[in-house]
Amino acid sequence: MIPAASARTTFAIALLEMVMAAVLAGCGQNNQYAAPPPPKVTVAAPIEKDVTRYFEATGNTAAVNSIDLVARVQGFVQAISYTDGAFVKKGTSLFTIEPEPYRLKVIAAKSAVVSAQATLTQAQADFQRQVDLLTKQVSAQVTYDKALATRDSSQADLQSAQANEQQAEINLGYTDVTAPFDGVVTARQVSIGQLVGANSPTALATLVQMDPIWVNFNASEREVLRIRANLASRGETITSLIGIPVEVALQTETDYPHHGKLDYIAPNVDPSTGTLAARATLENGGRTLLPGYFVRVRVPSKPQSALLVPDVALGTDQGGRYVLVVNKDSFVEQRKVEPGQLVGDLRVIETGLSKDDRVVVGGVMRAIPGEKVDAEQRSASAAN
């Protein structure tokens, strides 16, 4: 008779063998390991269209004219005829330096001219008399020579007196300091009753022209070479750029609302900075732009054909910017590109792509270079 414990053990072993046999019987050739399907991504060909490219730079505004108003004659300030910081028109009287002493000098100079004119008239009559007498041979040559010298000396005295009169008139004009152009006058630097121009010209204030206004900026040597090459391909020179539109924006502005024209390009590259200086002139009737502002500048060029892809398709690594493309065998490749400007949500690709490439624009995180993917073709605009 078999013990009960042994019987239970034998039964358990038999049951385990039956289970294993059933499992082995269920495992056939059709239950081998199956690899997961390739990840799905969305691809699109680059959009080809004409794009207005921009040269972009940072510049600063500067006054076309900015001068120090100075006292050019000595005297006491008699009047100040403007409010500090006011906008004044050309010819507006700003400072008056006591004019009376200079007005008296003008009167004296005019009197000297009249006296010199009278002396010359008398000398001319005496000289003419000597000419007649010498012709009749009743006067000595020495008397004639003396009359001639007196006449010439009187002429010189008259010219000197006339020059002194003009100088006196000029000095009298200097007593009224006026604005030589439209602009804003800074705070005065002198007070009424103060003596100015005693030993040297005294600064009274500064006048700054606000309209128009200059914007100065620089182009790198690389940009200059690129621009000159583009101009040469069209049979143009750097002087062809004079007069082209320039767009300007303040640091707080997203658009470029200020418009002007390029009016100057330096003839040489600055060797210390490797840049070429340029300048634009802008109308500034509302005085929105102040001299000294830092601004963003862009200069549009003629529209040219370009390839664009959604900006989200671009990646960055230590080698620079790149996009992922799917080749004809559905494998992902990493393509180094040179990106250009942003046009809406699309990025211009200067180099690195052809119009037939399939760029990964959706599911970028699932696209691994060297791995196969299941690519669904869409247009770049739809994917965007």
Tab-separated table of C-alpha atoms in Angstrom:
chain	number	residue	atom	x	y	z
A	1	MET	CA	0.000	0.000	0.000
A	2	ILE	CA	1.368	3.464	-1.093
A	3	PRO	CA	1.484	6.145	1.626
A	4	ALA	CA	-0.868	9.125	1.179
A	5	ALA	CA	1.941	11.703	1.014
A	6	SER	CA	3.735	9.846	-1.768
A	7	ALA	CA	0.489	9.520	-3.705
A	8	ARG	CA	-0.073	13.290	-3.574
A	9	THR	CA	3.469	13.978	-4.773
A	10	THR	CA	3.139	11.578	-7.680
A	11	PHE	CA	-0.148	13.210	-8.687
A	12	ALA	CA	1.348	16.721	-8.637
A	13	ILE	CA	4.266	15.661	-10.852
A	14	ALA	CA	1.918	14.054	-13.324
A	15	LEU	CA	-0.259	17.170	-13.442
A	16	LEU	CA	2.774	19.418	-14.066
A	17	GLU	CA	3.902	17.207	-16.937
A	18	MET	CA	0.477	17.431	-18.515
A	19	VAL	CA	0.497	21.272	-18.280
A	20	MET	CA	3.974	21.505	-19.809
A	21	ALA	CA	2.970	19.193	-22.622
A	22	ALA	CA	-0.043	21.392	-23.344
A	23	VAL	CA	2.073	24.511	-23.382
A	24	LEU	CA	4.646	22.952	-25.680
A	25	ALA	CA	1.922	21.736	-27.960
A	26	GLY	CA	0.550	25.309	-28.249
A	27	CYS	CA	3.923	26.801	-29.257
A	28	GLY	CA	4.399	26.279	-32.961
A	29	GLN	CA	6.398	27.928	-35.768
A	30	ASN	CA	3.875	30.873	-36.036
A	31	ASN	CA	4.686	32.340	-32.604
A	32	GLN	CA	8.189	33.720	-33.315
A	33	TYR	CA	9.228	37.366	-32.181
A	34	ALA	CA	7.812	40.079	-34.443
A	35	ALA	CA	9.567	43.529	-34.662
A	36	PRO	CA	7.372	46.643	-34.117
A	37	PRO	CA	6.317	48.555	-37.255
A	38	PRO	CA	8.345	51.667	-38.346
A	39	PRO	CA	7.208	54.872	-36.637
A	40	LYS	CA	4.908	57.113	-38.635
A	41	VAL	CA	6.153	60.559	-39.619
A	42	THR	CA	4.898	63.319	-41.892
A	43	VAL	CA	7.119	64.542	-44.697
A	44	ALA	CA	6.782	67.407	-47.161
A	45	ALA	CA	8.756	68.831	-50.036
A	46	PRO	CA	10.124	72.371	-49.530
A	47	ILE	CA	7.921	75.182	-50.810
A	48	GLU	CA	9.490	77.031	-53.728
A	49	LYS	CA	8.455	80.658	-54.189
A	50	ASP	CA	9.824	84.163	-54.657
A	51	VAL	CA	10.919	85.762	-51.404
A	52	THR	CA	12.059	89.288	-50.638
A	53	ARG	CA	15.274	88.813	-48.720
A	54	TYR	CA	16.425	91.371	-46.185
A	55	PHE	CA	19.798	92.523	-45.004
A	56	GLU	CA	19.355	93.061	-41.280
A	57	ALA	CA	21.536	95.029	-38.887
A	58	THR	CA	21.510	97.068	-35.706
A	59	GLY	CA	22.061	100.781	-36.083
A	60	ASN	CA	21.719	104.061	-34.272
A	61	THR	CA	20.024	107.328	-35.085
A	62	ALA	CA	21.936	110.580	-35.425
A	63	ALA	CA	21.032	114.202	-36.059
A	64	VAL	CA	21.691	115.476	-39.571
A	65	ASN	CA	22.730	118.802	-38.019
A	66	SER	CA	23.686	119.520	-34.414
A	67	ILE	CA	25.562	122.700	-33.526
A	68	ASP	CA	26.618	124.677	-30.487
A	69	LEU	CA	25.244	128.209	-30.499
A	70	VAL	CA	28.075	130.501	-29.405
A	71	ALA	CA	28.573	134.172	-28.631
A	72	ARG	CA	30.870	135.532	-31.335
A	73	VAL	CA	31.064	139.058	-29.900
A	74	GLN	CA	31.710	140.282	-26.387
A	75	GLY	CA	28.858	141.685	-24.352
A	76	PHE	CA	26.209	141.079	-21.752
A	77	VAL	CA	23.274	138.777	-22.483
A	78	GLN	CA	20.296	141.106	-22.824
A	79	ALA	CA	17.522	138.623	-23.656
A	80	ILE	CA	16.821	134.899	-24.012
A	81	SER	CA	13.886	134.452	-26.371
A	82	TYR	CA	13.046	130.744	-26.193
A	83	THR	CA	11.945	128.072	-23.732
A	84	ASP	CA	14.437	125.343	-22.883
A	85	GLY	CA	13.788	122.288	-25.058
A	86	ALA	CA	11.473	124.134	-27.443
A	87	PHE	CA	11.206	123.471	-31.167
A	88	VAL	CA	12.160	126.581	-33.142
A	89	LYS	CA	12.047	127.516	-36.801
A	90	LYS	CA	14.986	128.708	-38.852
A	91	GLY	CA	15.725	132.393	-38.219
A	92	THR	CA	14.122	132.495	-34.769
A	93	SER	CA	15.933	134.874	-32.399
A	94	LEU	CA	17.268	132.921	-29.426
A	95	PHE	CA	19.774	135.160	-27.604
A	96	THR	CA	20.375	138.906	-27.702
A	97	ILE	CA	23.766	140.289	-26.691
A	98	GLU	CA	23.622	144.037	-25.921
A	99	PRO	CA	23.585	145.491	-29.445
A	100	GLU	CA	23.916	149.214	-28.683
A	101	PRO	CA	27.754	149.398	-28.588
A	102	TYR	CA	27.917	147.617	-31.940
A	103	ARG	CA	25.187	149.798	-33.423
A	104	LEU	CA	27.276	152.846	-32.508
A	105	LYS	CA	30.288	151.284	-34.205
A	106	VAL	CA	28.224	150.884	-37.348
A	107	ILE	CA	27.282	154.560	-37.262
A	108	ALA	CA	30.929	155.513	-36.797
A	109	ALA	CA	31.978	153.239	-39.643
A	110	LYS	CA	29.355	154.756	-41.959
A	111	SER	CA	30.627	158.222	-41.088
A	112	ALA	CA	34.175	157.167	-41.903
A	113	VAL	CA	32.995	155.938	-45.282
A	114	VAL	CA	31.345	159.285	-46.030
A	115	SER	CA	34.493	161.132	-45.007
A	116	ALA	CA	36.694	158.869	-47.118
A	117	GLN	CA	34.384	159.320	-50.068
A	118	ALA	CA	34.602	163.098	-49.767
A	119	THR	CA	38.393	162.967	-49.520
A	120	LEU	CA	38.538	160.770	-52.597
A	121	THR	CA	36.291	163.161	-54.517
A	122	GLN	CA	38.610	166.065	-53.713
A	123	ALA	CA	41.695	164.012	-54.558
A	124	GLN	CA	40.175	162.926	-57.852
A	125	ALA	CA	39.403	166.563	-58.781
A	126	ASP	CA	42.963	167.649	-57.908
A	127	PHE	CA	44.382	164.805	-59.931
A	128	GLN	CA	42.240	165.629	-62.966
A	129	ARG	CA	43.343	169.268	-62.725
A	130	GLN	CA	46.987	168.195	-62.761
A	131	VAL	CA	46.326	166.020	-65.781
A	132	ASP	CA	44.950	169.019	-67.692
A	133	LEU	CA	47.838	171.257	-66.626
A	134	LEU	CA	50.411	168.636	-67.507
A	135	THR	CA	48.856	168.276	-70.941
A	136	LYS	CA	49.197	172.038	-71.435
A	137	GLN	CA	52.753	171.807	-70.078
A	138	VAL	CA	52.107	174.331	-67.352
A	139	SER	CA	52.571	171.924	-64.428
A	140	ALA	CA	55.564	170.027	-63.200
A	141	GLN	CA	55.687	166.243	-63.364
A	142	VAL	CA	56.328	166.037	-59.619
A	143	THR	CA	53.081	167.860	-58.883
A	144	TYR	CA	51.193	165.452	-61.126
A	145	ASP	CA	52.791	162.439	-59.389
A	146	LYS	CA	51.857	163.816	-55.994
A	147	ALA	CA	48.218	164.301	-57.058
A	148	LEU	CA	48.122	160.761	-58.446
A	149	ALA	CA	49.471	159.300	-55.210
A	150	THR	CA	46.972	161.281	-53.154
A	151	ARG	CA	44.106	160.073	-55.371
A	152	ASP	CA	45.192	156.405	-55.059
A	153	SER	CA	45.685	156.700	-51.305
A	154	SER	CA	42.214	158.188	-50.955
A	155	GLN	CA	40.758	155.275	-52.910
A	156	ALA	CA	42.483	152.825	-50.554
A	157	ASP	CA	41.212	154.727	-47.523
A	158	LEU	CA	37.669	154.530	-48.879
A	159	GLN	CA	37.940	150.773	-49.432
A	160	SER	CA	39.295	150.341	-45.904
A	161	ALA	CA	36.457	152.411	-44.478
A	162	GLN	CA	33.907	150.368	-46.431
A	163	ALA	CA	35.455	147.127	-45.109
A	164	ASN	CA	35.269	148.471	-41.553
A	165	GLU	CA	31.614	149.331	-42.122
A	166	GLN	CA	30.890	145.792	-43.322
A	167	GLN	CA	32.699	144.325	-40.321
A	168	ALA	CA	30.749	146.567	-37.981
A	169	GLU	CA	27.507	145.437	-39.620
A	170	ILE	CA	28.556	141.781	-39.197
A	171	ASN	CA	29.410	142.270	-35.521
A	172	LEU	CA	26.063	143.971	-34.971
A	173	GLY	CA	24.388	140.954	-36.562
A	174	TYR	CA	26.260	138.666	-34.166
A	175	THR	CA	24.479	140.329	-31.242
A	176	ASP	CA	21.270	138.557	-32.351
A	177	VAL	CA	21.892	134.787	-32.161
A	178	THR	CA	19.321	133.057	-34.380
A	179	ALA	CA	18.536	129.446	-35.322
A	180	PRO	CA	20.326	128.478	-38.559
A	181	PHE	CA	17.821	125.639	-39.167
A	182	ASP	CA	14.655	124.123	-37.713
A	183	GLY	CA	15.358	122.141	-34.572
A	184	VAL	CA	15.097	121.708	-30.826
A	185	VAL	CA	17.164	123.957	-28.557
A	186	THR	CA	18.693	122.475	-25.435
A	187	ALA	CA	18.662	124.126	-22.027
A	188	ARG	CA	20.488	127.457	-21.982
A	189	GLN	CA	23.991	127.534	-20.553
A	190	VAL	CA	24.076	131.246	-19.721
A	191	SER	CA	21.894	133.700	-17.810
A	192	ILE	CA	20.567	137.152	-18.590
A	193	GLY	CA	23.150	139.774	-17.652
A	194	GLN	CA	26.079	137.377	-17.975
A	195	LEU	CA	29.166	138.569	-19.837
A	196	VAL	CA	29.890	136.329	-22.823
A	197	GLY	CA	32.542	136.202	-25.541
A	198	ALA	CA	35.119	137.971	-23.375
A	199	ASN	CA	38.154	135.873	-24.256
A	200	SER	CA	36.797	133.190	-26.582
A	201	PRO	CA	33.447	132.144	-28.068
A	202	THR	CA	31.037	131.215	-25.266
A	203	ALA	CA	28.628	128.267	-25.713
A	204	LEU	CA	25.052	129.446	-25.202
A	205	ALA	CA	23.041	126.300	-26.053
A	206	THR	CA	22.872	123.492	-28.599
A	207	LEU	CA	20.475	123.267	-31.534
A	208	VAL	CA	19.584	119.771	-32.810
A	209	GLN	CA	17.814	119.146	-36.102
A	210	MET	CA	15.146	116.429	-35.769
A	211	ASP	CA	13.729	116.163	-39.277
A	212	PRO	CA	15.098	114.498	-41.305
A	213	ILE	CA	17.225	112.122	-39.246
A	214	TRP	CA	20.081	109.781	-40.067
A	215	VAL	CA	20.352	106.076	-39.242
A	216	ASN	CA	23.899	104.711	-39.260
A	217	PHE	CA	24.591	100.968	-39.493
A	218	ASN	CA	27.311	98.566	-40.617
A	219	ALA	CA	27.556	95.526	-42.860
A	220	SER	CA	30.031	92.733	-42.175
A	221	GLU	CA	32.722	91.988	-44.718
A	222	ARG	CA	31.007	88.685	-45.542
A	223	GLU	CA	27.723	90.473	-46.231
A	224	VAL	CA	29.520	93.029	-48.376
A	225	LEU	CA	31.094	90.284	-50.477
A	226	ARG	CA	27.721	88.553	-50.906
A	227	ILE	CA	25.950	91.772	-51.876
A	228	ARG	CA	28.643	92.781	-54.344
A	229	ALA	CA	28.528	89.327	-55.939
A	230	ASN	CA	24.744	89.573	-56.360
A	231	LEU	CA	25.085	93.039	-57.868
A	232	ALA	CA	27.801	91.868	-60.252
A	233	SER	CA	25.572	89.016	-61.457
A	234	ARG	CA	23.003	91.642	-62.477
A	235	GLY	CA	25.570	93.959	-64.024
A	236	GLU	CA	25.237	96.563	-61.258
A	237	THR	CA	27.662	98.235	-58.873
A	238	ILE	CA	27.518	99.253	-55.230
A	239	THR	CA	26.412	102.742	-56.252
A	240	SER	CA	23.201	101.178	-57.569
A	241	LEU	CA	22.118	100.765	-53.939
A	242	ILE	CA	21.938	104.518	-53.283
A	243	GLY	CA	18.295	105.473	-52.956
A	244	ILE	CA	16.924	101.996	-52.217
A	245	PRO	CA	14.317	101.703	-49.425
A	246	VAL	CA	15.440	101.131	-45.834
A	247	GLU	CA	13.097	100.031	-43.050
A	248	VAL	CA	13.716	100.883	-39.399
A	249	ALA	CA	12.169	99.749	-36.112
A	250	LEU	CA	12.704	100.795	-32.531
A	251	GLN	CA	13.632	98.145	-29.977
A	252	THR	CA	10.041	98.001	-28.719
A	253	GLU	CA	8.441	97.715	-32.176
A	254	THR	CA	7.724	94.354	-33.797
A	255	ASP	CA	7.142	95.756	-37.272
A	256	TYR	CA	9.280	98.185	-39.283
A	257	PRO	CA	7.087	101.309	-39.419
A	258	HIS	CA	9.792	103.872	-40.246
A	259	HIS	CA	10.879	104.161	-43.870
A	260	GLY	CA	13.715	105.997	-45.533
A	261	LYS	CA	16.302	105.685	-48.271
A	262	LEU	CA	19.955	104.673	-48.329
A	263	ASP	CA	22.019	107.783	-49.025
A	264	TYR	CA	25.609	106.852	-48.188
A	265	ILE	CA	27.948	103.858	-48.380
A	266	ALA	CA	31.539	104.173	-47.166
A	267	PRO	CA	34.204	103.635	-49.854
A	268	ASN	CA	36.272	101.289	-47.690
A	269	VAL	CA	35.942	98.555	-45.063
A	270	ASP	CA	37.136	99.558	-41.606
A	271	PRO	CA	40.082	97.206	-40.936
A	272	SER	CA	39.638	97.506	-37.155
A	273	THR	CA	36.069	96.181	-37.218
A	274	GLY	CA	35.861	94.415	-40.572
A	275	THR	CA	32.652	96.284	-41.411
A	276	LEU	CA	31.439	98.734	-44.037
A	277	ALA	CA	29.561	101.818	-42.839
A	278	ALA	CA	26.263	102.834	-44.431
A	279	ARG	CA	23.630	105.447	-43.712
A	280	ALA	CA	19.955	106.057	-44.418
A	281	THR	CA	17.934	109.260	-44.245
A	282	LEU	CA	14.406	109.134	-42.800
A	283	GLU	CA	11.643	111.698	-42.593
A	284	ASN	CA	10.897	112.382	-38.929
A	285	GLY	CA	8.176	115.008	-38.961
A	286	GLY	CA	6.553	113.632	-35.812
A	287	ARG	CA	9.966	113.485	-34.093
A	288	THR	CA	9.315	109.849	-33.140
A	289	LEU	CA	12.990	109.046	-33.595
A	290	LEU	CA	15.453	110.799	-31.324
A	291	PRO	CA	19.181	111.048	-32.016
A	292	GLY	CA	21.067	108.318	-30.175
A	293	TYR	CA	18.412	105.581	-30.358
A	294	PHE	CA	19.489	102.010	-31.043
A	295	VAL	CA	17.296	100.672	-33.846
A	296	ARG	CA	16.801	97.582	-35.967
A	297	VAL	CA	17.468	98.090	-39.665
A	298	ARG	CA	16.548	95.968	-42.643
A	299	VAL	CA	17.151	96.580	-46.315
A	300	PRO	CA	14.977	94.630	-48.771
A	301	SER	CA	16.415	93.195	-51.966
A	302	LYS	CA	14.711	92.189	-55.185
A	303	PRO	CA	12.474	89.077	-54.790
A	304	GLN	CA	14.285	85.840	-55.637
A	305	SER	CA	13.257	82.190	-55.742
A	306	ALA	CA	13.850	80.346	-52.476
A	307	LEU	CA	13.056	77.054	-50.723
A	308	LEU	CA	11.101	77.228	-47.472
A	309	VAL	CA	10.242	74.659	-44.811
A	310	PRO	CA	8.271	74.947	-41.555
A	311	ASP	CA	10.483	76.499	-38.923
A	312	VAL	CA	9.587	73.691	-36.495
A	313	ALA	CA	11.329	71.219	-38.814
A	314	LEU	CA	14.761	72.685	-38.024
A	315	GLY	CA	16.935	71.282	-35.278
A	316	THR	CA	20.212	72.418	-33.741
A	317	ASP	CA	23.274	70.544	-32.587
A	318	GLN	CA	26.929	71.329	-32.104
A	319	GLY	CA	27.422	71.269	-35.873
A	320	GLY	CA	24.779	73.930	-36.479
A	321	ARG	CA	21.262	73.839	-37.917
A	322	TYR	CA	19.840	70.776	-39.653
A	323	VAL	CA	16.662	69.150	-40.939
A	324	LEU	CA	15.694	65.477	-41.116
A	325	VAL	CA	14.901	64.079	-44.547
A	326	VAL	CA	13.575	60.679	-45.606
A	327	ASN	CA	15.391	59.091	-48.542
A	328	LYS	CA	13.880	56.896	-51.251
A	329	ASP	CA	14.419	53.788	-49.078
A	330	SER	CA	12.431	55.391	-46.206
A	331	PHE	CA	15.488	55.848	-44.010
A	332	VAL	CA	16.016	59.068	-42.063
A	333	GLU	CA	19.022	61.280	-42.854
A	334	GLN	CA	20.285	64.345	-41.028
A	335	ARG	CA	20.957	67.198	-43.493
A	336	LYS	CA	23.039	70.226	-42.528
A	337	VAL	CA	21.461	73.424	-43.851
A	338	GLU	CA	22.051	77.176	-43.826
A	339	PRO	CA	18.810	78.822	-42.697
A	340	GLY	CA	17.752	82.260	-43.866
A	341	GLN	CA	15.050	84.647	-42.758
A	342	LEU	CA	11.680	83.730	-41.307
A	343	VAL	CA	8.638	84.251	-43.546
A	344	GLY	CA	5.606	83.772	-41.334
A	345	ASP	CA	6.026	80.253	-39.923
A	346	LEU	CA	8.310	79.167	-42.755
A	347	ARG	CA	12.082	79.393	-42.777
A	348	VAL	CA	14.113	80.123	-45.901
A	349	ILE	CA	16.790	77.475	-46.513
A	350	GLU	CA	19.728	79.034	-48.308
A	351	THR	CA	21.780	75.865	-48.857
A	352	GLY	CA	21.550	72.174	-48.036
A	353	LEU	CA	18.178	71.214	-49.588
A	354	SER	CA	16.758	70.533	-53.020
A	355	LYS	CA	13.142	70.982	-54.040
A	356	ASP	CA	12.658	67.173	-54.284
A	357	ASP	CA	13.799	66.361	-50.740
A	358	ARG	CA	11.248	64.942	-48.307
A	359	VAL	CA	11.629	66.880	-45.079
A	360	VAL	CA	10.243	65.527	-41.823
A	361	VAL	CA	7.706	68.109	-40.675
A	362	GLY	CA	5.590	65.978	-38.327
A	363	GLY	CA	6.624	63.382	-35.752
A	364	VAL	CA	10.140	64.776	-35.667
A	365	MET	CA	10.812	63.204	-32.264
A	366	ARG	CA	10.104	59.738	-33.722
A	367	ALA	CA	12.513	60.214	-36.640
A	368	ILE	CA	15.961	58.881	-35.737
A	369	PRO	CA	18.786	59.280	-38.276
A	370	GLY	CA	19.653	55.907	-39.800
A	371	GLU	CA	16.310	54.330	-38.839
A	372	LYS	CA	13.466	53.403	-41.154
A	373	VAL	CA	10.140	55.254	-40.914
A	374	ASP	CA	6.667	55.096	-42.369
A	375	ALA	CA	6.457	58.451	-44.167
A	376	GLU	CA	3.174	60.128	-45.034
A	377	GLN	CA	3.530	62.795	-47.733
A	378	ARG	CA	1.849	66.175	-47.249
A	379	SER	CA	2.416	69.709	-48.492
A	380	ALA	CA	4.630	71.895	-46.332
A	381	SER	CA	1.890	74.508	-46.007
A	382	ALA	CA	-0.644	71.886	-44.831
A	383	ALA	CA	1.855	70.382	-42.408
A	384	ASN	CA	2.530	73.833	-41.070
